[in-house]
Amino acid sequence: MGGLKISKLKLKHQIFLIVLFSVIIFTFMEAYFYFSFYNLTQTRAANYGNKIIEQTRQKIDSVFNDIKISTNIAVDNRKIQEFTTAEDDYTRDIDIGNYVIDLMEYMRSFNSYVNGIVINDNAGRKVYSIDTKTGDIFFLNQYHDFINKYKNDSEALKKGRFTDLLKDEKTGNEYFFYVVPIIESIGGVHFSKRTGFCSIMVNTGKLQELIENTELTPHSTLYILNSSNEVIASNQASFRGVLFEDILSADRESLTSGVKTRINGEKVIVQQKGLEQADGWSIVSIIPVHELTSDMNPIKNNSIIAGIGIILSLFILGYFFLNNLTRPVMGLVADMRKIGKREAGFRVKVRSTNEVGVLAYDINRMIDKMEDMSSHVIHTQARLYESELNKKQAEFSALQSQINPHFLYNTLNCISSIGLEYGSKEIAQITSCMSKIFRYSVKEDELVRISEEIECIKAYLNIISIRYENKFAMEVRIDEKLLDLQTPKMILQPIVENAVYHGLERVDAGGQLKVTGYIDAKGDICFTITDSGRGMEEEKLGHIKAKLDTEDPDRGSGKSIGLSNINNRIKLLFGEGYGVVEIVSRMGYGTAVTVKIPALK
């Protein structure tokens, strides 16, 4: 008893350590999963924001690049340069001005992001193509004062530049422009000098639509900022045209890859990317973190609940095992190992009266029943297998034995008829063919090459040709790929015989008999025997098809004997799905019978 108690305590200690170790490991795993999941959601949020802002940046850069390209083409145009250098007002306004206006109209209609185009020379003369809705701004002193600082800017004289916002004092509308100097390059007296400038009004409404159509989370914000940090466009209407102070307070370098910060007490990810086509311009996105990770919160919460539940379950199970199941279960395991080693007559010891004891008792009873059932099943299966084998063999032999006498009876009638009528050498030919067919039919092999089956059919057709003095046109067309494959013996000759005696014999000269063989779409072999004979009525055809669906062939006489025998032979050999698969017949048009077997090498 003392040894048993010591052994029992050691086992409890081991189970306690296992449970405690499992709880500790699982707690660490749960903590690791939680923090990994938290970091994953943050990374996912940053990547999503970066993807959105990068897509938007590419779109806006593409818009600005199109504006710059079309504008540069315009300022390099010879006619536009001549317009800014022409001294003669008539030449400039009539000869050149109409062309310049047409060119600007084309540029504006071609690019929907251009609202207006104005070309000025150094003397203040100008030509323009403008949208009537926004064109008034070009004629206001406010516009001239605004644009003069860019005309006189030495940096702006070197290349084109996107301006800051111009707010119309009357209407409150906001505009910005792309200003490009016109440098004379046609070889005149002003060669390589600035002769004027081109001012393009950019359609801020189209930029606003582009920003508003960007797919973001419900409360995310996207901005286009110019070099003065003015908001050119945003999906938040209240921020347009206002200096973006909350963004200016962040670290601009870290904004490129995304910065987690708080705006108005809410955790957000802020990202900024500069535009390649506009110096100092940028795209800024502000995405609330909780909107990017909200769909993941249920998983996180469920994992925490599940972790706590599992830890509690481990403690409860450990306590249960330590106090109730350790000894009887270990004894049960030891006994089951002996049973697993097939120790004859061994049974589980019942060590307790609780559920484990009941389980041990039931196991013993189950083992007794299993031994009895196994013995009974083995003897029963042996008897059934032997009985089934004998039955199938008897059916097979009976089916095969019905074919040859039926065929020999008809063939001998042919020989007798010819002998009585002619007494000629045709008897020798028929006898020779008959000998070949008979030798083939009594072969012991059940499976033969298809080429042998075809030779048997040709021998039979030779007999028929002599018997009916070539009354019928007969054709055998078999795919050469089939000749070396195997088929059950004597499955085609009875069908050909039926076609002659029940179909073609009752019609005048001119009948046709065709035997074809091919591989269908499923890779099975199909033989079709077609005659142009008398055909069958629908009632008789239905009777024959019904006979084919029964397991026992018709023991009477008639056309269905051969078909039933052949169908049952093939099904016994290869199973359902094979045999006589189709019979098509129509009175006055003939009959077609299709037989299917598997492709066997």
Coordinates of C-alpha atoms in Angstrom, one line a residue:
M1 CA 0.0 0.0 0.0
G2 CA 2.9 2.4 0.9
G3 CA 4.5 1.7 -2.5
L4 CA 1.2 2.3 -4.2
K5 CA 0.7 5.6 -2.5
I6 CA 4.3 6.8 -3.3
S7 CA 3.7 5.8 -6.9
K8 CA 0.4 7.6 -6.9
L9 CA 1.9 10.8 -5.5
K10 CA 4.7 10.8 -8.2
L11 CA 2.2 10.4 -10.9
K12 CA 0.1 13.3 -9.5
H13 CA 3.2 15.5 -9.3
Q14 CA 4.0 14.7 -12.9
I15 CA 0.5 15.5 -14.0
F16 CA 0.5 18.7 -12.0
L17 CA 3.8 19.8 -13.6
I18 CA 2.5 19.0 -17.0
V19 CA -0.7 21.0 -16.5
L20 CA 1.3 23.9 -15.0
F21 CA 3.8 23.9 -17.8
S22 CA 0.9 23.8 -20.4
V23 CA -0.7 26.8 -18.7
I24 CA 2.5 28.8 -18.7
I25 CA 3.3 27.9 -22.4
F26 CA -0.2 28.7 -23.5
T27 CA -0.1 32.0 -21.6
F28 CA 3.1 33.0 -23.4
M29 CA 1.7 31.9 -26.7
E30 CA -1.5 33.9 -26.1
A31 CA 0.5 37.0 -25.2
Y32 CA 2.7 36.6 -28.2
F33 CA -0.3 36.1 -30.5
Y34 CA -2.0 39.2 -29.1
F35 CA 1.0 41.5 -29.6
S36 CA 1.8 40.0 -33.0
F37 CA -1.8 40.5 -34.1
Y38 CA -1.7 44.0 -32.8
N39 CA 1.5 44.8 -34.8
L40 CA 0.1 43.1 -37.8
T41 CA -3.1 45.2 -37.8
Q42 CA -0.9 48.4 -37.5
T43 CA 1.3 47.3 -40.4
R44 CA -1.8 46.4 -42.4
A45 CA -3.2 49.9 -41.7
A46 CA 0.0 51.6 -42.7
N47 CA 0.3 49.5 -45.9
Y48 CA -3.3 50.3 -46.9
G49 CA -2.8 54.0 -46.4
N50 CA 0.4 54.0 -48.4
K51 CA -1.2 52.1 -51.2
I52 CA -4.1 54.6 -51.4
I53 CA -2.0 57.7 -51.3
E54 CA 0.5 56.2 -53.8
Q55 CA -2.4 55.4 -56.3
T56 CA -3.8 59.0 -55.8
R57 CA -0.3 60.5 -56.2
Q58 CA 0.2 58.7 -59.5
K59 CA -3.2 59.9 -60.8
I60 CA -2.5 63.5 -59.9
D61 CA 1.1 63.4 -61.3
S62 CA -0.4 62.0 -64.5
V63 CA -2.8 64.9 -64.7
F64 CA -0.1 67.5 -64.0
N65 CA 2.3 65.8 -66.5
D66 CA -0.4 66.0 -69.2
I67 CA -0.9 69.7 -68.5
K68 CA 2.9 70.4 -68.6
I69 CA 3.4 68.4 -71.8
S70 CA 0.5 70.1 -73.7
T71 CA 1.6 73.5 -72.4
N72 CA 5.3 73.0 -73.5
I73 CA 4.1 71.9 -76.9
A74 CA 2.1 75.1 -77.1
V75 CA 4.9 77.5 -76.0
D76 CA 7.3 75.8 -78.4
N77 CA 4.9 76.3 -81.3
R78 CA 6.2 78.6 -84.0
K79 CA 3.0 80.5 -84.5
I80 CA 2.6 81.2 -80.8
Q81 CA 6.2 82.5 -80.7
E82 CA 5.5 84.7 -83.8
F83 CA 2.4 86.0 -82.0
T84 CA 4.5 87.3 -79.1
T85 CA 7.1 88.9 -81.4
A86 CA 5.0 90.3 -84.2
E87 CA 5.1 94.1 -84.5
D88 CA 2.2 94.3 -87.0
D89 CA -1.1 94.2 -85.1
Y90 CA -2.9 93.0 -88.3
T91 CA -0.5 90.1 -88.8
R92 CA -0.7 89.1 -85.2
D93 CA -4.5 89.3 -84.9
I94 CA -5.6 88.0 -88.3
D95 CA -2.8 85.9 -89.8
I96 CA -1.5 84.4 -86.5
G97 CA -4.2 85.0 -83.9
N98 CA -6.9 82.7 -85.4
Y99 CA -4.4 79.8 -85.6
V100 CA -3.3 80.4 -82.0
I101 CA -6.9 80.5 -80.8
D102 CA -7.7 77.3 -82.6
L103 CA -4.7 75.6 -81.0
M104 CA -5.7 76.7 -77.5
E105 CA -9.3 75.6 -78.1
Y106 CA -8.0 72.2 -79.1
M107 CA -5.8 72.0 -76.0
R108 CA -8.7 72.9 -73.7
S109 CA -11.1 70.5 -75.3
F110 CA -8.6 67.7 -75.3
N111 CA -7.7 68.1 -71.6
S112 CA -10.7 68.3 -69.2
Y113 CA -8.4 69.5 -66.4
V114 CA -7.8 72.8 -68.3
N115 CA -10.4 75.5 -67.8
G116 CA -8.7 78.3 -69.6
I117 CA -5.5 79.3 -71.5
V118 CA -4.1 82.8 -71.8
I119 CA -1.0 83.8 -73.8
N120 CA 0.5 87.3 -73.1
D121 CA 3.4 89.0 -74.8
N122 CA 5.8 91.3 -73.0
A123 CA 3.7 94.4 -74.1
G124 CA 0.6 93.1 -72.3
R125 CA -1.2 92.0 -75.4
K126 CA -3.0 88.7 -75.0
V127 CA -5.0 86.0 -76.7
Y128 CA -7.1 83.5 -74.8
S129 CA -9.4 80.5 -74.8
I130 CA -11.4 80.3 -71.6
D131 CA -14.4 78.6 -69.9
T132 CA -17.2 81.2 -69.7
K133 CA -18.1 80.0 -66.2
T134 CA -14.6 80.8 -64.8
G135 CA -13.1 83.1 -67.4
D136 CA -14.0 86.4 -65.7
I137 CA -11.1 86.0 -63.3
F138 CA -8.6 86.6 -66.2
F139 CA -10.0 90.2 -66.7
L140 CA -9.8 91.3 -63.0
N141 CA -7.1 93.4 -61.5
Q142 CA -6.8 90.8 -58.8
Y143 CA -5.7 88.3 -61.3
H144 CA -3.1 90.6 -62.9
D145 CA -1.6 91.5 -59.5
F146 CA -1.5 87.8 -58.6
I147 CA 0.1 86.6 -61.8
N148 CA 2.7 89.5 -62.1
K149 CA 4.7 88.1 -59.2
Y150 CA 5.2 84.9 -61.2
K151 CA 6.0 86.7 -64.4
N152 CA 8.7 88.7 -62.6
D153 CA 10.0 85.7 -60.6
S154 CA 13.4 84.8 -61.9
E155 CA 12.9 81.1 -61.0
A156 CA 9.5 81.1 -62.8
L157 CA 11.2 82.5 -65.9
K158 CA 13.3 79.4 -66.3
K159 CA 10.6 76.9 -66.3
G160 CA 6.9 76.4 -65.7
R161 CA 5.4 76.6 -62.2
F162 CA 2.1 75.8 -60.5
T163 CA 0.9 78.8 -58.5
D164 CA -0.7 79.2 -55.1
L165 CA -4.4 79.6 -54.7
L166 CA -6.1 82.8 -56.0
K167 CA -9.4 83.5 -54.3
D168 CA -12.0 85.5 -56.2
E169 CA -13.0 88.3 -53.8
K170 CA -16.5 88.6 -55.4
T171 CA -17.5 85.0 -55.8
G172 CA -15.3 83.3 -53.2
N173 CA -14.1 80.7 -55.8
E174 CA -10.5 79.5 -55.7
Y175 CA -8.2 79.0 -58.6
F176 CA -4.6 78.0 -59.3
F177 CA -2.6 78.2 -62.6
Y178 CA 0.3 76.7 -64.4
V179 CA 2.6 79.6 -65.6
V180 CA 5.2 78.9 -68.3
P181 CA 7.5 81.5 -70.0
I182 CA 7.6 81.7 -73.8
I183 CA 11.2 81.7 -75.0
E184 CA 11.7 82.7 -78.6
S185 CA 13.5 79.9 -80.5
I186 CA 12.7 80.6 -84.2
G187 CA 15.9 82.7 -84.8
G188 CA 14.5 86.2 -84.7
V189 CA 15.9 89.3 -83.0
H190 CA 14.6 88.0 -79.7
F191 CA 16.2 84.6 -79.9
S192 CA 16.5 82.9 -76.6
K193 CA 14.7 85.7 -74.8
R194 CA 11.4 85.6 -73.0
T195 CA 8.8 87.1 -75.3
G196 CA 5.7 86.3 -73.2
F197 CA 4.1 83.7 -71.0
C198 CA 1.3 81.2 -71.0
S199 CA -1.1 80.9 -68.1
I200 CA -3.1 77.7 -67.7
M201 CA -6.1 77.6 -65.3
V202 CA -6.3 74.1 -63.8
N203 CA -9.8 72.7 -63.3
T204 CA -10.0 72.4 -59.5
G205 CA -13.4 70.8 -59.7
K206 CA -12.0 67.8 -61.6
L207 CA -9.2 67.4 -59.0
Q208 CA -11.9 67.5 -56.3
E209 CA -13.8 64.8 -58.0
L210 CA -10.7 62.7 -58.3
I211 CA -10.0 63.0 -54.5
E212 CA -13.7 62.3 -53.6
N213 CA -13.8 59.2 -55.7
T214 CA -10.7 57.7 -54.0
E215 CA -11.6 54.6 -51.9
L216 CA -10.9 55.3 -48.3
T217 CA -12.4 54.3 -44.9
P218 CA -15.6 56.2 -44.0
H219 CA -13.9 58.9 -41.9
S220 CA -10.5 59.1 -43.7
T221 CA -9.3 62.3 -45.2
L222 CA -7.2 63.0 -48.3
Y223 CA -5.6 66.3 -49.2
I224 CA -3.7 67.9 -52.1
L225 CA -1.4 70.5 -50.6
N226 CA 0.5 73.1 -52.7
S227 CA 4.0 74.4 -51.9
S228 CA 2.5 76.9 -49.5
N229 CA 0.6 74.1 -47.7
E230 CA -2.7 75.4 -48.9
V231 CA -5.4 72.7 -49.4
I232 CA -6.1 72.5 -53.2
A233 CA -8.6 69.7 -52.9
S234 CA -9.9 67.5 -50.1
N235 CA -12.8 65.1 -49.4
Q236 CA -13.5 67.2 -46.3
A237 CA -15.1 70.4 -47.6
S238 CA -14.5 72.3 -44.4
F239 CA -10.7 72.2 -44.9
R240 CA -10.4 73.5 -48.4
G241 CA -8.2 76.6 -48.8
V242 CA -7.1 76.6 -45.2
L243 CA -3.5 76.1 -44.1
F244 CA -3.0 72.6 -42.9
E245 CA -1.7 73.3 -39.4
D246 CA -2.2 69.9 -37.9
I247 CA 0.0 68.4 -40.7
L248 CA 2.7 71.0 -40.4
S249 CA 3.2 70.1 -36.7
A250 CA 4.2 66.5 -37.7
D251 CA 7.7 65.3 -38.7
R252 CA 7.6 65.7 -42.5
E253 CA 10.3 63.1 -43.3
S254 CA 8.6 60.3 -41.3
L255 CA 5.3 61.2 -42.9
T256 CA 6.5 59.5 -46.1
S257 CA 6.2 56.0 -44.7
G258 CA 3.4 56.8 -42.3
V259 CA 3.3 58.1 -38.7
K260 CA 0.9 57.1 -36.0
T261 CA -0.3 60.1 -34.0
R262 CA -3.3 61.6 -32.4
I263 CA -5.5 64.3 -33.9
N264 CA -8.3 65.6 -31.7
G265 CA -7.7 62.7 -29.4
E266 CA -8.1 60.0 -32.1
K267 CA -5.3 57.6 -33.2
V268 CA -4.6 58.1 -36.9
I269 CA -2.0 57.2 -39.4
V270 CA -0.8 60.2 -41.4
Q271 CA 1.1 59.8 -44.6
Q272 CA 2.5 62.3 -47.0
K273 CA 4.0 61.9 -50.5
G274 CA 5.4 64.6 -52.7
L275 CA 4.2 65.1 -56.3
E276 CA 6.9 64.6 -58.9
Q277 CA 5.3 67.0 -61.4
A278 CA 4.8 69.9 -59.0
D279 CA 7.7 71.1 -56.8
G280 CA 6.7 71.4 -53.1
W281 CA 3.2 69.9 -53.7
S282 CA 2.2 66.8 -51.8
I283 CA -0.6 64.3 -51.1
V284 CA -1.6 63.8 -47.5
S285 CA -3.9 61.1 -46.0
I286 CA -5.3 60.8 -42.5
I287 CA -6.8 57.4 -41.7
P288 CA -8.3 56.5 -38.3
V289 CA -6.5 53.3 -37.1
H290 CA -9.7 51.8 -35.6
E291 CA -11.4 51.9 -39.0
L292 CA -8.6 49.8 -40.6
T293 CA -8.6 47.3 -37.7
S294 CA -12.3 47.3 -36.8
D295 CA -12.9 44.1 -38.7
M296 CA -10.1 42.4 -36.8
N297 CA -11.3 43.3 -33.3
P298 CA -13.8 40.4 -33.0
I299 CA -11.0 38.0 -33.8
K300 CA -8.7 39.6 -31.2
N301 CA -11.4 39.6 -28.5
N302 CA -12.5 36.1 -29.3
S303 CA -8.9 34.9 -29.1
I304 CA -8.5 36.5 -25.6
I305 CA -11.8 34.9 -24.4
A306 CA -10.8 31.6 -25.8
G307 CA -7.3 31.8 -24.2
I308 CA -8.8 32.5 -20.8
G309 CA -11.3 29.7 -21.2
I310 CA -8.6 27.2 -22.3
I311 CA -6.4 28.1 -19.3
L312 CA -9.3 27.6 -16.9
S313 CA -10.1 24.3 -18.6
L314 CA -6.6 23.1 -18.2
F315 CA -6.7 23.8 -14.4
I316 CA -10.0 22.1 -14.1
L317 CA -8.9 19.1 -16.1
G318 CA -5.7 18.8 -14.2
Y319 CA -7.5 18.8 -10.9
F320 CA -10.0 16.2 -12.2
F321 CA -7.2 13.9 -13.4
L322 CA -5.2 14.3 -10.3
N323 CA -8.1 13.2 -8.0
N324 CA -10.4 10.9 -9.9
L325 CA -8.9 9.3 -13.0
T326 CA -5.2 8.8 -12.6
R327 CA -5.1 5.3 -11.1
P328 CA -8.0 3.6 -13.0
V329 CA -7.1 5.2 -16.3
M330 CA -3.5 4.2 -16.1
G331 CA -4.5 0.6 -15.3
L332 CA -7.0 0.7 -18.1
V333 CA -4.3 1.9 -20.5
A334 CA -1.9 -0.9 -19.4
D335 CA -4.6 -3.5 -20.0
M336 CA -5.5 -2.2 -23.3
R337 CA -1.9 -2.5 -24.4
K338 CA -2.0 -6.1 -23.6
I339 CA -5.2 -6.5 -25.6
G340 CA -3.5 -4.6 -28.5
K341 CA -0.8 -7.2 -28.5
R342 CA -3.6 -9.8 -29.1
E343 CA -3.1 -11.8 -25.9
A344 CA -5.9 -14.4 -26.3
G345 CA -8.4 -14.6 -23.6
F346 CA -7.1 -11.5 -21.7
R347 CA -9.7 -9.1 -20.3
V348 CA -9.5 -5.6 -18.7
K349 CA -9.5 -5.5 -14.9
V350 CA -12.3 -3.6 -13.3
R351 CA -10.5 -1.4 -10.7
S352 CA -13.3 1.0 -9.8
T353 CA -17.1 1.4 -9.7
N354 CA -17.3 4.8 -11.4
E355 CA -17.5 5.5 -15.1
V356 CA -14.0 4.2 -15.7
G357 CA -15.1 0.9 -14.1
V358 CA -18.2 0.8 -16.2
L359 CA -16.0 1.5 -19.3
A360 CA -13.7 -1.4 -18.4
Y361 CA -16.8 -3.7 -18.0
D362 CA -18.2 -2.6 -21.4
I363 CA -14.8 -3.0 -23.1
N364 CA -14.7 -6.6 -21.8
R365 CA -18.2 -7.2 -23.1
M366 CA -17.4 -5.6 -26.4
I367 CA -14.3 -7.8 -26.8
D368 CA -16.4 -10.9 -26.2
K369 CA -19.0 -9.8 -28.8
M370 CA -16.3 -8.8 -31.3
E371 CA -14.6 -12.2 -31.1
D372 CA -18.0 -13.9 -31.6
M373 CA -18.9 -11.6 -34.5
S374 CA -15.5 -11.9 -36.1
S375 CA -15.8 -15.7 -36.1
H376 CA -19.3 -15.6 -37.5
V377 CA -18.5 -13.0 -40.1
I378 CA -15.5 -15.0 -41.4
H379 CA -17.5 -18.2 -41.8
T380 CA -20.5 -16.3 -43.3
Q381 CA -18.3 -14.5 -45.8
A382 CA -16.6 -17.7 -46.8
R383 CA -19.9 -19.3 -47.5
L384 CA -21.3 -16.3 -49.4
Y385 CA -18.2 -16.0 -51.5
E386 CA -18.2 -19.6 -52.5
S387 CA -22.0 -19.5 -53.2
E388 CA -21.7 -16.3 -55.3
L389 CA -18.7 -17.6 -57.2
N390 CA -20.6 -20.8 -58.1
K391 CA -23.7 -18.8 -59.1
K392 CA -21.7 -16.4 -61.3
Q393 CA -19.8 -19.3 -62.9
A394 CA -23.1 -21.2 -63.6
E395 CA -24.7 -18.1 -65.1
F396 CA -21.7 -17.4 -67.2
S397 CA -21.5 -20.9 -68.6
A398 CA -25.3 -21.0 -69.2
L399 CA -25.2 -17.7 -71.1
Q400 CA -22.2 -18.7 -73.2
S401 CA -23.6 -22.1 -74.0
Q402 CA -26.8 -20.6 -75.5
I403 CA -25.0 -18.8 -78.3
N404 CA -23.2 -21.6 -80.2
P405 CA -26.1 -24.1 -80.7
H406 CA -28.3 -21.3 -81.9
F407 CA -25.7 -20.2 -84.4
L408 CA -24.9 -23.7 -85.6
Y409 CA -28.5 -24.4 -86.2
N410 CA -28.9 -21.5 -88.6
T411 CA -25.6 -22.1 -90.4
L412 CA -26.3 -25.8 -91.0
N413 CA -29.7 -24.8 -92.5
C414 CA -27.8 -22.6 -94.9
I415 CA -25.4 -25.4 -95.9
S416 CA -28.4 -27.8 -96.3
S417 CA -30.3 -25.3 -98.5
I418 CA -27.3 -24.6 -100.8
G419 CA -26.5 -28.3 -101.1
L420 CA -30.0 -29.1 -102.2
E421 CA -30.2 -26.3 -104.7
Y422 CA -26.7 -26.3 -106.2
G423 CA -24.5 -29.1 -105.1
S424 CA -21.6 -26.9 -106.1
K425 CA -18.3 -25.7 -104.7
E426 CA -20.1 -23.0 -102.5
I427 CA -20.6 -25.8 -100.0
A428 CA -16.9 -26.1 -99.6
Q429 CA -16.5 -22.4 -99.0
I430 CA -19.3 -22.4 -96.5
T431 CA -17.9 -25.4 -94.7
S432 CA -14.5 -23.8 -94.5
C433 CA -15.9 -20.6 -93.0
M434 CA -18.1 -22.7 -90.7
S435 CA -15.0 -24.6 -89.5
K436 CA -13.2 -21.3 -88.7
I437 CA -16.2 -20.0 -86.8
F438 CA -16.7 -23.2 -84.9
R439 CA -13.0 -23.4 -83.9
Y440 CA -13.1 -19.8 -82.8
S441 CA -16.3 -20.3 -80.8
V442 CA -15.0 -23.3 -78.8
K443 CA -11.8 -21.6 -77.7
E444 CA -11.3 -21.7 -74.0
D445 CA -10.2 -18.1 -73.7
E446 CA -13.0 -15.8 -72.8
L447 CA -11.1 -12.7 -73.9
V448 CA -9.7 -12.6 -77.4
R449 CA -8.2 -10.0 -79.7
I450 CA -10.7 -7.8 -81.5
S451 CA -9.0 -8.8 -84.8
E452 CA -10.0 -12.5 -84.1
E453 CA -13.7 -11.4 -83.5
I454 CA -13.7 -9.4 -86.7
E455 CA -12.3 -12.4 -88.6
C456 CA -15.2 -14.5 -87.2
I457 CA -17.7 -11.9 -88.5
K458 CA -16.1 -11.8 -91.9
A459 CA -16.3 -15.6 -92.1
Y460 CA -20.0 -15.4 -91.2
L461 CA -20.6 -12.6 -93.7
N462 CA -18.9 -14.7 -96.4
I463 CA -21.4 -17.5 -95.7
I464 CA -24.3 -15.0 -95.9
S465 CA -23.0 -13.6 -99.1
I466 CA -23.0 -17.0 -100.7
R467 CA -26.3 -18.0 -99.2
Y468 CA -28.1 -14.8 -100.5
E469 CA -26.1 -14.5 -103.7
N470 CA -24.7 -11.0 -102.8
K471 CA -28.2 -9.7 -102.2
F472 CA -26.9 -7.3 -99.5
A473 CA -24.1 -4.8 -99.4
M474 CA -21.9 -5.6 -96.4
E475 CA -19.2 -3.5 -94.9
V476 CA -16.9 -3.9 -91.9
R477 CA -15.1 -0.7 -90.8
I478 CA -13.0 -1.0 -87.6
D479 CA -10.5 1.5 -86.3
E480 CA -7.1 -0.1 -86.7
K481 CA -6.1 1.0 -83.2
L482 CA -8.7 -1.5 -81.8
L483 CA -7.4 -4.6 -83.5
D484 CA -4.9 -5.5 -80.8
L485 CA -7.2 -4.7 -77.9
Q486 CA -9.3 -7.5 -76.2
T487 CA -13.0 -8.3 -76.3
P488 CA -15.2 -11.0 -75.0
K489 CA -15.6 -13.8 -77.5
M490 CA -18.7 -14.1 -79.8
I491 CA -20.4 -10.8 -78.8
L492 CA -20.8 -9.4 -82.3
Q493 CA -21.7 -12.4 -84.5
P494 CA -25.1 -13.0 -82.8
I495 CA -26.1 -9.4 -83.4
V496 CA -25.0 -9.6 -87.1
E497 CA -27.0 -12.8 -87.4
N498 CA -30.1 -11.0 -86.0
A499 CA -29.6 -8.2 -88.5
V500 CA -29.6 -10.7 -91.4
Y501 CA -32.4 -13.0 -90.4
H502 CA -34.7 -10.5 -88.7
G503 CA -34.0 -7.5 -90.8
L504 CA -32.4 -7.9 -94.2
E505 CA -33.9 -11.3 -95.1
R506 CA -37.4 -9.7 -95.4
V507 CA -36.5 -7.0 -97.8
D508 CA -35.7 -7.0 -101.5
A509 CA -32.3 -6.6 -103.0
G510 CA -30.4 -3.5 -102.1
G511 CA -30.2 -3.8 -98.3
Q512 CA -27.1 -2.8 -96.4
L513 CA -25.3 -4.2 -93.4
K514 CA -22.5 -2.2 -91.7
V515 CA -20.3 -3.1 -88.7
T516 CA -18.2 -0.2 -87.2
G517 CA -15.9 0.0 -84.3
Y518 CA -14.4 3.1 -82.6
I519 CA -13.3 4.6 -79.3
D520 CA -15.8 7.0 -77.7
A521 CA -15.1 10.3 -75.8
K522 CA -14.8 8.4 -72.5
G523 CA -12.1 6.0 -73.9
D524 CA -14.4 3.0 -74.2
I525 CA -14.8 0.8 -77.2
C526 CA -18.1 0.9 -79.1
F527 CA -19.3 -1.5 -81.8
T528 CA -22.4 -0.5 -83.9
I529 CA -24.2 -3.0 -86.2
T530 CA -26.5 -1.2 -88.6
D531 CA -28.9 -2.7 -91.1
S532 CA -31.4 -1.1 -93.6
G533 CA -33.9 -3.9 -93.1
R534 CA -37.5 -4.1 -92.0
G535 CA -37.0 -2.5 -88.6
M536 CA -39.2 -3.0 -85.5
E537 CA -42.4 -1.6 -84.2
E538 CA -42.2 0.5 -81.1
E539 CA -43.9 -2.0 -78.9
K540 CA -41.5 -4.8 -79.9
L541 CA -38.5 -2.5 -79.5
G542 CA -39.7 -1.6 -76.0
H543 CA -40.1 -5.3 -75.1
I544 CA -36.5 -6.0 -76.2
K545 CA -35.2 -3.1 -74.2
A546 CA -37.1 -4.2 -71.1
K547 CA -35.5 -7.7 -71.5
L548 CA -32.1 -6.1 -71.5
D549 CA -32.8 -4.5 -68.1
T550 CA -33.5 -7.9 -66.4
E551 CA -30.7 -10.0 -64.9
D552 CA -32.0 -13.3 -66.3
P553 CA -31.9 -13.7 -70.1
D554 CA -35.1 -14.7 -72.0
R555 CA -35.2 -18.5 -72.3
G556 CA -37.6 -18.5 -75.2
S557 CA -36.8 -17.7 -78.8
G558 CA -36.6 -14.6 -80.8
K559 CA -34.4 -11.7 -81.5
S560 CA -33.9 -10.7 -77.9
I561 CA -32.1 -14.0 -77.0
G562 CA -28.7 -13.1 -78.5
L563 CA -28.9 -9.5 -77.3
S564 CA -29.8 -10.5 -73.7
N565 CA -27.1 -13.1 -73.6
I566 CA -24.5 -10.7 -74.9
N567 CA -25.7 -7.9 -72.6
N568 CA -25.5 -10.2 -69.5
R569 CA -22.2 -11.7 -70.4
I570 CA -20.6 -8.2 -70.7
K571 CA -22.2 -6.9 -67.5
L572 CA -20.9 -10.0 -65.6
L573 CA -17.4 -9.4 -66.9
F574 CA -17.2 -5.6 -66.7
G575 CA -20.1 -4.4 -64.5
E576 CA -22.9 -1.9 -65.1
G577 CA -22.3 0.8 -67.8
Y578 CA -21.3 -1.8 -70.4
G579 CA -23.1 -4.2 -72.7
V580 CA -25.9 -3.4 -75.2
V581 CA -26.2 0.3 -74.5
E582 CA -28.4 1.4 -77.3
I583 CA -31.0 0.0 -79.8
V584 CA -32.5 2.3 -82.4
S585 CA -35.1 0.9 -84.8
R586 CA -37.8 2.2 -87.1
M587 CA -40.3 0.4 -89.3
G588 CA -39.1 0.5 -92.9
Y589 CA -35.8 2.1 -92.1
G590 CA -33.8 -0.6 -90.3
T591 CA -32.1 -1.2 -86.9
A592 CA -28.8 -0.1 -85.2
V593 CA -27.4 -1.9 -82.1
T594 CA -24.5 -0.4 -80.1
V595 CA -22.4 -2.5 -77.8
K596 CA -19.9 -0.9 -75.3
I597 CA -16.9 -2.6 -73.6
P598 CA -13.9 -1.1 -71.8
A599 CA -10.6 -0.7 -73.7
L600 CA -8.4 -3.6 -72.6
K601 CA -4.9 -4.3 -73.8

